[in-house]
XYZ file of C-alpha atoms in Angstrom:
725
model
C -5.614 -25.118 -21.766
C -4.995 -28.719 -20.757
C -6.703 -29.917 -17.578
C -9.123 -26.936 -17.566
C -12.669 -28.118 -18.142
C -16.290 -28.172 -16.997
C -17.966 -31.588 -17.106
C -21.547 -32.785 -16.592
C -22.801 -36.198 -15.519
C -26.540 -36.824 -15.323
C -27.619 -39.492 -12.832
C -30.645 -41.767 -12.924
C -32.208 -39.474 -10.277
C -32.358 -36.650 -12.839
C -29.664 -34.555 -11.125
C -26.835 -33.170 -13.284
C -23.490 -33.008 -11.467
C -21.502 -30.121 -12.990
C -17.816 -30.183 -11.991
C -15.214 -27.410 -12.364
C -11.653 -28.647 -12.978
C -8.730 -26.209 -13.043
C -5.995 -27.362 -10.616
C -4.812 -26.471 -8.043
C -7.774 -24.395 -6.742
C -10.252 -24.507 -9.647
C -9.756 -20.822 -10.465
C -12.455 -19.301 -12.650
C -10.520 -18.771 -15.885
C -12.578 -17.319 -18.788
C -12.531 -20.834 -20.346
C -14.194 -22.169 -17.163
C -16.784 -19.356 -17.260
C -17.532 -20.160 -20.924
C -17.734 -23.872 -20.052
C -20.208 -23.183 -17.234
C -22.450 -21.084 -19.501
C -22.417 -23.823 -22.145
C -22.975 -26.710 -19.714
C -25.775 -24.929 -17.801
C -27.500 -24.049 -21.077
C -27.325 -27.725 -22.113
C -28.688 -28.867 -18.723
C -31.649 -26.488 -19.083
C -32.519 -27.946 -22.497
C -32.281 -31.597 -21.493
C -35.635 -33.079 -20.428
C -33.937 -35.746 -18.268
C -32.334 -33.065 -16.012
C -34.525 -31.942 -13.089
C -31.903 -30.139 -11.002
C -28.187 -29.331 -10.819
C -25.393 -29.824 -8.279
C -22.353 -27.592 -8.869
C -19.007 -28.661 -7.402
C -15.236 -28.524 -7.926
C -12.791 -31.380 -8.458
C -9.907 -32.386 -6.176
C -11.721 -31.604 -2.917
C -11.973 -27.841 -3.638
C -14.990 -25.873 -4.831
C -13.228 -22.799 -6.301
C -10.579 -20.311 -5.211
C -12.221 -17.522 -7.243
C -11.577 -15.609 -10.438
C -8.238 -16.251 -12.181
C -5.944 -13.386 -11.090
C -3.758 -13.872 -14.188
C -6.547 -12.132 -16.117
C -6.097 -8.984 -13.978
C -2.415 -9.044 -14.893
C -3.283 -9.288 -18.601
C -5.728 -6.369 -18.284
C -3.050 -4.259 -16.581
C -0.574 -5.055 -19.351
C -3.032 -4.335 -22.183
C -5.679 -2.017 -20.695
C -8.225 -4.307 -22.383
C -11.326 -4.631 -20.164
C -13.029 -6.945 -22.662
C -10.839 -9.732 -21.222
C -13.306 -9.749 -18.286
C -16.143 -12.178 -19.074
C -19.717 -11.208 -18.087
C -20.203 -13.429 -15.073
C -22.357 -11.425 -12.688
C -25.441 -10.813 -14.843
C -25.167 -13.281 -17.711
C -24.015 -16.357 -15.758
C -24.922 -15.946 -12.074
C -28.244 -14.041 -12.430
C -29.646 -15.089 -15.823
C -28.320 -18.622 -16.336
C -28.046 -19.906 -12.728
C -30.239 -17.978 -10.297
C -33.205 -17.253 -12.624
C -33.106 -20.711 -14.254
C -36.160 -22.977 -14.449
C -34.184 -25.727 -12.684
C -32.618 -25.303 -9.225
C -28.877 -25.444 -8.438
C -27.195 -26.573 -5.227
C -23.523 -25.834 -4.506
C -21.568 -28.752 -2.999
C -18.617 -27.040 -1.298
C -15.418 -28.715 -0.143
C -12.019 -27.240 0.773
C -12.660 -23.617 -0.139
C -15.095 -21.286 -1.841
C -13.401 -17.906 -2.079
C -14.096 -14.739 -4.061
C -15.898 -15.569 -7.299
C -16.172 -19.182 -6.125
C -18.312 -18.198 -3.134
C -20.226 -15.670 -5.258
C -21.248 -18.452 -7.663
C -22.232 -20.649 -4.719
C -24.422 -17.796 -3.420
C -26.075 -17.664 -6.857
C -27.214 -21.272 -6.303
C -30.495 -21.995 -4.497
C -28.829 -23.819 -1.585
C -25.299 -24.455 -0.286
C -24.100 -27.707 1.292
C -20.556 -27.768 2.671
C -18.010 -29.794 4.591
C -17.593 -28.217 8.087
C -13.974 -27.038 7.685
C -14.259 -25.504 4.208
C -13.021 -21.895 4.032
C -15.473 -19.269 2.837
C -14.870 -15.602 2.123
C -14.735 -12.668 -0.273
C -11.118 -11.438 -0.092
C -11.254 -9.359 -3.307
C -10.445 -6.107 -1.503
C -6.902 -7.413 -0.836
C -6.394 -7.128 -4.623
C -7.802 -3.619 -4.897
C -11.200 -4.578 -6.337
C -14.601 -5.473 -4.865
C -16.555 -8.725 -5.249
C -17.674 -8.575 -8.889
C -20.045 -11.538 -9.327
C -22.848 -10.246 -7.065
C -21.129 -10.788 -3.701
C -21.807 -7.281 -2.379
C -25.549 -7.994 -2.842
C -26.018 -11.642 -1.908
C -23.777 -11.874 1.176
C -25.741 -9.204 3.149
C -28.989 -10.979 2.184
C -27.677 -14.310 3.489
C -25.738 -13.371 6.659
C -27.045 -9.892 7.505
C -25.534 -6.492 6.740
C -23.201 -6.150 9.750
C -21.518 -9.557 9.292
C -21.314 -9.161 5.506
C -19.588 -5.745 5.674
C -17.111 -7.108 8.233
C -16.303 -10.138 6.039
C -15.834 -8.050 2.889
C -14.035 -4.979 4.280
C -11.578 -7.047 6.323
C -11.351 -9.885 3.742
C -12.210 -12.180 6.645
C -12.442 -15.915 5.949
C -14.747 -18.136 7.985
C -15.206 -21.899 8.264
C -18.373 -23.413 6.847
C -19.536 -24.535 10.321
C -19.571 -20.818 11.277
C -21.225 -20.018 7.938
C -24.051 -22.409 8.881
C -24.760 -20.365 12.029
C -25.017 -17.167 9.970
C -27.193 -18.683 7.237
C -24.586 -18.753 4.470
C -24.567 -22.584 4.480
C -27.806 -24.617 4.539
C -26.412 -27.964 5.686
C -23.064 -29.464 6.711
C -21.976 -32.844 5.347
C -18.918 -35.091 5.466
C -16.714 -35.296 2.339
C -18.017 -38.812 1.655
C -21.696 -37.769 1.873
C -21.654 -34.260 0.416
C -22.562 -35.109 -3.191
C -25.337 -37.524 -2.113
C -26.854 -34.941 0.293
C -26.529 -32.143 -2.281
C -28.323 -34.252 -4.916
C -31.177 -34.880 -2.493
C -31.433 -31.150 -1.689
C -31.539 -30.308 -5.412
C -34.390 -32.815 -5.982
C -36.257 -31.617 -2.884
C -36.170 -28.030 -4.202
C -37.174 -29.095 -7.730
C -40.095 -31.169 -6.407
C -41.320 -28.589 -3.874
C -40.244 -30.330 -0.648
C -37.782 -27.522 0.156
C -38.172 -23.799 -0.608
C -36.782 -22.457 -3.902
C -34.856 -19.392 -2.694
C -33.115 -16.742 -4.777
C -30.468 -15.028 -2.603
C -30.701 -11.777 -4.574
C -34.441 -11.443 -3.854
C -34.259 -12.245 -0.150
C -34.887 -9.409 2.314
C -35.485 -11.324 5.565
C -31.883 -10.779 6.780
C -31.779 -7.075 5.811
C -32.465 -4.586 8.617
C -34.501 -1.382 8.298
C -33.168 1.336 5.992
C -32.376 3.620 8.948
C -30.431 0.867 10.734
C -28.633 -0.085 7.509
C -27.520 3.521 7.012
C -26.120 3.611 10.562
C -24.139 0.375 9.977
C -22.771 1.703 6.679
C -21.924 5.108 8.196
C -19.925 3.445 10.996
C -18.208 1.195 8.434
C -17.246 4.216 6.297
C -15.641 5.928 9.291
C -13.761 2.746 10.190
C -12.290 2.256 6.696
C -11.391 5.948 6.457
C -9.224 5.425 9.549
C -7.905 1.965 8.650
C -7.486 2.203 4.860
C -7.178 5.947 4.099
C -5.471 5.642 0.694
C -7.465 2.752 -0.759
C -10.589 3.371 -2.895
C -11.969 -0.194 -2.945
C -13.352 -0.111 0.607
C -15.578 2.930 0.004
C -16.602 1.494 -3.399
C -17.624 -1.753 -1.697
C -19.830 0.189 0.722
C -21.290 2.234 -2.164
C -22.244 -0.984 -3.925
C -23.791 -2.508 -0.790
C -25.749 0.712 -0.140
C -27.120 0.781 -3.700
C -28.526 -2.713 -3.198
C -30.065 -1.890 0.186
C -31.721 1.283 -1.152
C -32.635 0.347 -4.748
C -32.839 -3.464 -4.632
C -30.540 -6.397 -5.374
C -30.521 -6.194 -9.172
C -29.719 -2.451 -9.160
C -26.943 -3.290 -6.709
C -25.527 -5.945 -9.064
C -25.351 -3.412 -11.921
C -23.669 -0.803 -9.700
C -21.199 -3.442 -8.465
C -20.256 -4.438 -12.048
C -19.630 -0.776 -12.988
C -17.470 -0.099 -9.894
C -15.575 -3.384 -10.372
C -14.483 -2.383 -13.888
C -13.340 1.053 -12.674
C -11.309 -0.454 -9.828
C -9.603 -3.099 -11.997
C -7.861 -0.302 -13.913
C -6.998 1.781 -10.811
C -3.396 2.096 -9.544
C -4.310 0.380 -6.258
C -5.383 -2.803 -8.033
C -2.308 -2.693 -10.287
C -0.047 -2.344 -7.234
C -1.692 -5.100 -5.184
C -1.825 -7.553 -8.101
C 1.854 -6.838 -8.806
C 2.757 -7.633 -5.162
C 0.678 -10.841 -5.340
C 2.733 -12.088 -8.305
C 6.028 -10.654 -6.975
C 5.681 -12.802 -3.846
C 5.140 -15.941 -5.919
C 8.066 -15.082 -8.194
C 10.535 -15.193 -5.265
C 10.570 -19.003 -5.474
C 12.249 -18.835 -8.919
C 15.974 -18.055 -8.722
C 18.095 -18.343 -11.903
C 20.861 -20.979 -11.705
C 19.485 -22.245 -8.393
C 15.876 -23.421 -8.544
C 16.151 -24.471 -12.198
C 18.895 -27.074 -11.577
C 16.566 -29.843 -10.373
C 18.100 -29.925 -6.866
C 16.116 -31.655 -4.109
C 16.137 -29.903 -0.701
C 17.866 -31.844 2.073
C 15.978 -32.419 5.320
C 16.786 -29.963 8.116
C 15.900 -31.666 11.398
C 17.941 -29.699 13.912
C 18.918 -26.018 13.928
C 21.338 -24.220 16.232
C 21.016 -20.499 16.968
C 23.992 -18.606 18.385
C 22.964 -15.621 20.478
C 19.784 -15.385 22.533
C 19.156 -11.645 22.164
C 16.164 -10.069 20.457
C 16.982 -11.502 16.995
C 18.296 -14.901 18.136
C 15.298 -15.571 20.391
C 12.912 -14.499 17.592
C 14.611 -16.790 15.040
C 14.535 -19.685 17.526
C 10.814 -19.019 18.170
C 10.022 -19.107 14.423
C 11.759 -22.499 14.075
C 10.198 -23.992 17.220
C 6.693 -22.950 16.156
C 7.141 -25.096 13.058
C 8.293 -28.218 14.927
C 12.041 -27.836 14.326
C 14.327 -28.749 17.243
C 16.523 -25.822 18.270
C 19.777 -25.613 20.222
C 20.243 -22.094 21.612
C 23.831 -21.214 22.505
C 24.972 -18.378 24.733
C 28.276 -17.535 26.436
C 27.047 -17.096 30.007
C 24.233 -18.689 32.062
C 22.518 -15.319 32.688
C 22.366 -14.571 28.927
C 21.088 -18.072 28.199
C 18.408 -17.729 30.854
C 17.370 -14.395 29.378
C 17.205 -15.898 25.856
C 15.033 -18.836 26.974
C 12.817 -16.388 28.865
C 12.386 -14.248 25.733
C 11.393 -17.308 23.666
C 8.935 -18.309 26.369
C 7.586 -14.731 26.347
C 7.155 -14.825 22.556
C 5.089 -18.010 22.874
C 3.099 -16.579 25.779
C 2.301 -13.521 23.641
C 0.873 -15.805 20.935
C -1.209 -17.647 23.570
C -2.659 -14.306 24.769
C -3.545 -13.386 21.182
C -5.351 -16.705 20.807
C -3.138 -17.958 17.961
C -1.536 -20.688 20.111
C -2.971 -22.957 22.819
C -1.259 -23.292 26.189
C -0.708 -27.001 25.536
C 0.879 -26.327 22.123
C 3.123 -23.620 23.637
C 4.367 -26.128 26.212
C 5.098 -28.753 23.534
C 6.831 -26.135 21.370
C 9.120 -25.067 24.217
C 10.076 -28.718 24.818
C 11.866 -28.681 21.417
C 14.345 -26.094 22.769
C 17.670 -26.915 24.411
C 19.846 -24.158 25.885
C 23.641 -24.726 25.885
C 26.865 -22.900 26.792
C 29.255 -24.888 24.568
C 29.404 -26.601 21.174
C 28.928 -30.214 22.372
C 25.407 -30.416 20.863
C 26.504 -29.041 17.482
C 27.881 -32.383 16.242
C 24.570 -33.324 14.536
C 23.027 -29.972 13.583
C 21.952 -29.367 9.975
C 21.913 -25.572 10.070
C 23.483 -22.958 12.350
C 22.233 -19.367 12.388
C 24.610 -16.890 14.035
C 22.734 -13.914 15.538
C 25.279 -12.007 17.640
C 26.067 -8.274 17.615
C 27.505 -6.654 14.456
C 31.208 -7.038 15.348
C 33.414 -8.483 12.630
C 36.128 -10.164 14.808
C 33.453 -11.869 16.943
C 31.600 -13.235 13.901
C 34.848 -14.425 12.281
C 35.861 -16.265 15.442
C 32.417 -17.954 15.699
C 32.518 -19.126 12.065
C 36.011 -20.572 12.549
C 34.641 -22.510 15.568
C 31.593 -23.680 13.607
C 33.709 -25.080 10.797
C 35.564 -27.152 13.387
C 32.616 -28.486 15.444
C 29.739 -28.882 12.941
C 29.295 -31.817 10.541
C 30.539 -31.210 6.951
C 26.982 -30.990 5.535
C 25.904 -28.323 8.054
C 24.875 -24.943 6.599
C 26.628 -22.007 8.275
C 24.358 -18.954 8.209
C 24.724 -15.441 9.582
C 21.873 -13.117 10.505
C 24.074 -10.071 9.870
C 22.085 -7.191 8.441
C 25.040 -5.310 6.994
C 28.444 -7.024 7.006
C 29.827 -8.539 3.792
C 29.659 -12.346 4.145
C 33.066 -12.822 2.534
C 34.513 -10.941 5.518
C 32.422 -12.991 7.997
C 33.701 -16.283 6.549
C 37.223 -15.050 5.783
C 38.904 -17.315 8.347
C 37.232 -20.538 7.119
C 37.655 -22.924 4.202
C 33.896 -23.533 3.991
C 32.758 -20.633 1.820
C 30.502 -22.926 -0.235
C 28.215 -23.475 2.775
C 28.318 -19.939 4.200
C 25.138 -17.967 3.569
C 23.228 -15.007 4.959
C 19.906 -15.618 6.704
C 18.791 -12.065 7.406
C 15.578 -11.992 9.438
C 13.661 -8.819 10.256
C 12.622 -7.903 13.786
C 10.583 -9.344 15.469
C 11.860 -12.451 13.670
C 8.982 -14.762 14.665
C 6.438 -12.305 13.220
C 8.006 -10.405 10.293
C 7.450 -12.431 7.090
C 10.604 -11.616 5.070
C 13.768 -13.746 5.035
C 16.591 -12.229 3.000
C 18.844 -15.083 1.854
C 22.282 -13.727 0.968
C 24.540 -15.730 -1.319
C 28.174 -15.083 -2.066
C 29.911 -16.032 -5.317
C 30.957 -19.273 -3.602
C 27.701 -20.329 -1.895
C 26.535 -23.619 -3.405
C 23.085 -23.748 -5.079
C 22.224 -26.738 -2.841
C 22.716 -24.626 0.294
C 20.504 -21.876 -1.176
C 17.741 -24.383 -2.059
C 17.947 -25.858 1.468
C 17.650 -22.463 3.160
C 14.775 -21.401 0.868
C 12.963 -24.574 1.919
C 13.584 -23.879 5.623
C 12.255 -20.346 5.033
C 9.015 -21.714 3.614
C 8.691 -24.273 6.434
C 8.930 -21.496 9.033
C 6.357 -19.490 7.015
C 8.679 -16.801 5.696
C 8.923 -15.380 2.184
C 12.546 -16.121 1.193
C 14.140 -13.633 -1.223
C 17.587 -14.583 -2.578
C 19.957 -11.632 -2.984
C 23.627 -10.996 -3.715
C 26.347 -10.187 -1.204
C 27.342 -6.571 -0.565
C 27.250 -4.112 2.340
C 23.649 -3.961 3.572
C 22.555 -6.590 0.991
C 19.355 -5.634 -0.849
C 16.907 -4.323 1.763
C 19.057 -2.401 4.251
C 21.273 -1.097 1.491
C 18.308 0.157 -0.529
C 16.772 1.793 2.534
C 19.836 3.367 4.190
C 19.153 6.653 2.287
C 15.583 6.594 3.694
C 16.897 7.284 7.205
C 19.708 9.525 6.039
C 17.498 11.735 3.853
C 15.062 12.204 6.753
C 18.044 13.287 8.901
C 19.181 15.628 6.138
C 15.727 17.257 6.038
C 15.841 17.802 9.807
C 19.224 19.516 9.450
C 17.679 21.718 6.776
C 15.079 22.840 9.308
C 12.099 20.525 8.676
C 10.263 19.437 11.844
C 10.903 15.821 12.946
C 7.269 15.161 13.815
C 5.999 16.673 10.571
C 8.276 14.288 8.635
C 6.856 11.324 10.551
C 3.256 12.494 9.953
C 3.819 12.968 6.211
C 5.550 9.600 5.759
C 2.796 7.835 7.738
C 0.143 9.540 5.567
C 1.994 8.242 2.500
C 1.313 4.737 3.843
C 4.365 3.665 5.859
C 3.437 2.000 9.189
C 5.447 4.666 11.048
C 7.738 7.570 10.220
C 11.558 7.254 10.142
C 12.086 8.860 13.578
C 9.506 6.748 15.410
C 11.018 3.738 13.611
C 14.454 4.677 14.952
C 13.041 4.934 18.473
C 11.389 1.508 18.158
C 14.392 -0.205 16.518
C 16.869 1.304 18.999
C 20.026 3.301 18.502
C 22.589 0.511 18.914
C 22.285 -0.861 15.376
C 22.254 2.657 13.865
C 25.537 3.453 15.617
C 27.061 0.062 14.726
C 26.372 0.349 10.985
C 26.975 4.085 10.521
C 30.709 3.714 9.867
C 30.184 0.631 7.677
C 27.904 2.552 5.274
C 30.134 5.647 5.314
C 33.129 3.470 4.321
C 31.257 1.409 1.688
C 29.435 4.293 0.008
C 31.905 7.160 0.217
C 30.700 10.490 -1.122
C 27.002 9.652 -1.100
C 26.069 9.359 2.557
C 24.803 12.108 4.856
C 26.713 12.252 8.133
C 25.568 14.019 11.292
C 26.006 13.685 15.055
C 22.282 13.387 15.746
C 22.186 9.740 16.887
C 25.294 10.154 19.088
C 23.804 13.308 20.642
C 20.505 11.501 21.309
C 22.354 8.711 23.152
C 24.502 11.231 25.041
C 21.296 12.942 26.181
C 20.095 9.644 27.700
C 17.687 8.845 24.870
C 17.515 5.186 23.829
C 14.069 5.275 22.244
C 11.560 2.624 23.256
C 14.259 0.738 25.206
C 14.272 3.351 27.985
C 10.981 5.103 27.195
C 12.521 8.269 25.770
C 13.743 9.199 22.293
C 12.125 11.550 19.833
C 8.956 10.264 21.497
C 7.886 9.367 25.032
C 6.930 5.711 25.461
C 4.482 5.294 28.344
C 3.378 1.741 29.099
C -0.024 0.960 27.631
C -0.354 4.155 25.573
C 0.711 5.385 22.143
C 4.132 7.050 21.725
C 3.818 10.842 22.046
C 6.209 13.494 20.731
C 8.769 14.837 23.211
C 9.129 18.590 22.559
C 12.347 18.726 24.637
C 14.173 16.718 21.933
C 14.361 19.988 20.001
C 17.401 21.060 22.052
C 19.326 17.962 20.881
C 18.263 18.567 17.282
C 19.343 22.232 17.461
C 22.815 21.189 18.660
C 23.139 18.693 15.778
C 21.935 21.328 13.268
C 24.504 23.792 14.626
C 27.298 21.238 14.128
C 26.160 20.301 10.608
C 25.803 23.976 9.642
C 23.610 23.402 6.559
C 21.139 26.259 7.020
C 21.806 29.172 4.714
C 21.595 32.364 6.758
C 20.166 30.258 9.596
C 16.852 29.901 7.711
C 14.934 26.631 7.414
C 13.947 25.490 3.925
C 10.284 25.636 2.878
C 8.936 22.324 1.544
C 5.500 20.893 0.744
C 4.363 17.492 2.037
C 4.881 16.053 -1.462
C 8.464 17.336 -1.490
C 9.116 15.674 1.873
C 7.922 12.338 0.435
C 10.068 12.821 -2.665
C 13.206 13.968 -0.830
C 13.004 10.868 1.403
C 12.001 8.237 -1.172
C 13.780 9.380 -4.349
C 17.289 8.794 -2.872
C 15.983 5.362 -1.787
C 14.862 4.673 -5.375
C 18.286 5.879 -6.572
C 19.978 3.275 -4.337
C 17.493 0.621 -5.526
C 18.692 1.425 -9.069
C 22.302 0.763 -8.025
C 21.239 -2.511 -6.373
C 19.546 -3.599 -9.617
C 22.428 -2.389 -11.771
C 24.936 -4.442 -9.760
C 22.728 -7.533 -9.979
C 22.300 -7.756 -6.194
C 18.741 -8.873 -7.009
C 17.867 -11.049 -9.993
C 14.633 -9.161 -10.750
C 13.082 -5.824 -9.770
C 10.021 -7.507 -8.262
C 12.286 -9.030 -5.558
C 13.009 -5.478 -4.371
C 9.287 -4.698 -4.482
C 8.268 -7.604 -2.257
C 11.262 -6.989 0.037
C 10.318 -3.335 0.479
C 6.736 -4.316 1.348
C 7.495 -7.219 3.700
C 10.790 -5.962 5.162
C 10.330 -2.190 5.420
C 6.545 -1.775 5.459
C 6.400 0.075 2.112
C 2.676 0.389 1.280
C 1.557 -2.786 -0.440
C -1.113 -0.964 -2.451
C 1.641 1.110 -4.112
C 3.110 -2.123 -5.514
C 6.541 -1.933 -3.850
C 9.348 0.613 -4.208
C 10.409 0.040 -7.849
C 6.844 -0.461 -9.105
C 5.821 2.834 -7.473
C 8.902 4.553 -8.923
C 7.802 3.465 -12.411
C 4.334 4.960 -11.832
C 6.028 8.253 -10.845
C 8.398 8.046 -13.838
C 12.189 7.791 -14.131
C 12.463 11.156 -15.863
C 10.671 13.030 -13.060
C 12.749 11.311 -10.353
C 15.984 11.981 -12.250
C 15.191 15.697 -12.751
C 14.341 16.168 -9.056
C 17.477 14.387 -7.821
C 19.655 16.370 -10.260
C 18.187 19.640 -8.986
C 18.725 18.700 -5.316
C 22.268 17.459 -6.051
C 23.137 20.934 -7.332
C 21.733 22.567 -4.200
C 22.606 20.038 -1.449
C 25.460 17.948 -2.842
C 26.440 14.380 -3.715
C 23.887 12.594 -1.509
C 21.244 13.245 -4.192
C 23.363 12.604 -7.326
C 21.426 10.256 -9.658
C 23.227 7.043 -10.619
C 23.934 6.050 -14.243
C 21.234 3.322 -14.256
C 18.566 5.908 -13.365
C 19.987 8.472 -15.782
C 20.035 5.961 -18.658
C 16.388 5.011 -18.090
C 15.260 8.612 -17.688
C 16.868 9.618 -20.983
C 15.715 6.564 -22.961
C 12.225 6.316 -21.436
C 12.833 2.744 -20.177
C 11.054 1.533 -16.987
C 13.320 1.236 -13.931
C 12.091 -2.336 -13.445
C 13.562 -3.356 -16.809
C 16.890 -4.674 -15.535
C 17.816 -6.593 -18.688
C 18.432 -3.394 -20.654
C 21.126 -2.122 -18.268
C 24.406 -1.612 -20.091
C 26.444 -2.845 -17.099
C 24.066 -5.434 -15.640
C 25.656 -8.588 -17.034
C 29.240 -7.755 -16.104
C 28.359 -6.814 -12.534
C 25.834 -9.587 -11.870
C 26.307 -11.237 -8.506
C 23.621 -13.871 -8.931
């Protein structure tokens, strides 16, 4: 692999400087591990080497083990691809060596990078370097001795917090805890590290092995209390993830039986976790997010993004104010347009409130909030649109209104200006029907709250120019969103895929399943909230606005009921007025409202689905399947029609846009772990009993019968002809 190497330079002072080079973050690829073993072994043999300084090139120590290796293991099941780092390299070659090592840390030392640094006999760092063991975010535990050395360096309580929450700290904080021995400027760090290495070798500073230290460990009784409390916390916070309990098991082994026993236990647990579904799912999401930046026939054309200096947002409601906030926070000037002074005032107030909320959380200073707000200009006409680079329309979902706005925009904006709509449902060809600028019309679908939710669904039509797509993808990255490019259709990729999620939960209610049980089961599966609490939080306006649009677009496969209309008629607006399926009391958690049952009974009576008036009997697993399998079925249609260019785009969209559990790898990835054949057989059975809503599509049927994964879009018989991208 070119550019991947470990080098050694021996100075006249007798210190060997060993440098890891593997841009951009000096990841620990097996070739690097092999190079370190070889170079260390050579340094031990050489009589002119008294001590070693270990560092990374390009101002970064190391970002940790190369995650591509996890991917290869998941594809092959071959655990021998994992090199022996923990015992062979970190314990035997580095920590137990006859010559001391000092880690010179700049930029970052994360995961395996920090674990190697902890295997050295001292750590010198620049003050702002990031340190941490975030392995649990990938479904594994620290595997190079981190569960043993970190508690011995910073104490058990701080170490468990850092590992379980994957919390990163700055080196200046690490110095206070004892993780870092001395802070140094980037220009002095190598010189100071060399001196430390010599001082240890020549007895002027103590020669300390982190694994053998016990001075920071508390009594066994106290340690057990800390670990017991941590176990209860992770059971609440991460109920479906095994890596957190495994991490605590590994830490406990070291506390009870000693550091080396702990290292062996850690290595065993690490190998088990690498092959677990949780790790496979989380690694898949990691790569799926990075893959969003590659769009066929767009990002491979060599186009350079144009600079977007000024953005206009039309509509200062919940979405418009959130979009404006996201842009302002990233130093982009924003013109906010409304139709009346009172609406404009409300929009500016909402933006100000968003910023104030970030100040209260501590993620923004008061001074920065003030400067950010100064980039905003509120207007009631189009006079300030003459020099905008991008307009994002965020008004209510009414076709004539959107068409009229886009006709105005074509007239008042400069010819290079991108015309974007935040519509969540309406076909963009209809939105831009009354213009001659279809090449610069694009969807910029944000998710609420827009300044917090990370997904940006970029919707292209057949006429949208690749340059416009590249420009909007770049804006998305600038405002810290994950942009996913999708094709144009009703609901686009995310809302279209997930419309059966809401409808199937409604269908279950009309078959006699309790609303609050459905929410409990879906939350236990890993969704942040159940479909009915979600409806309360999102509000009923959008549900009513899009109901007819979906019914028209997807005739014969929607479930229609009067439930939402009856809820509104009964004075229930969800969180907006404090009463929906749940009560919303200020400052407390939503609580079920038993009186909603009367509304549900009326809707059930109108739908008349109960045979002999008897509710169906279903297990919790069946509830999960009856809600998610129709969603998977729609995802299959979305893939078949080429609305997404790859299945992983639907996976990352489901995680970031709908809160699908990340550790399950996204909707399509999870569906493949369940199996196309099983999903197809269940849907076919329900279609016979309950009708067309459950009928499996041809894409799903084809894969079930041929044993092809659902994620394998290329093998679809109709994919090429229907492709929208």
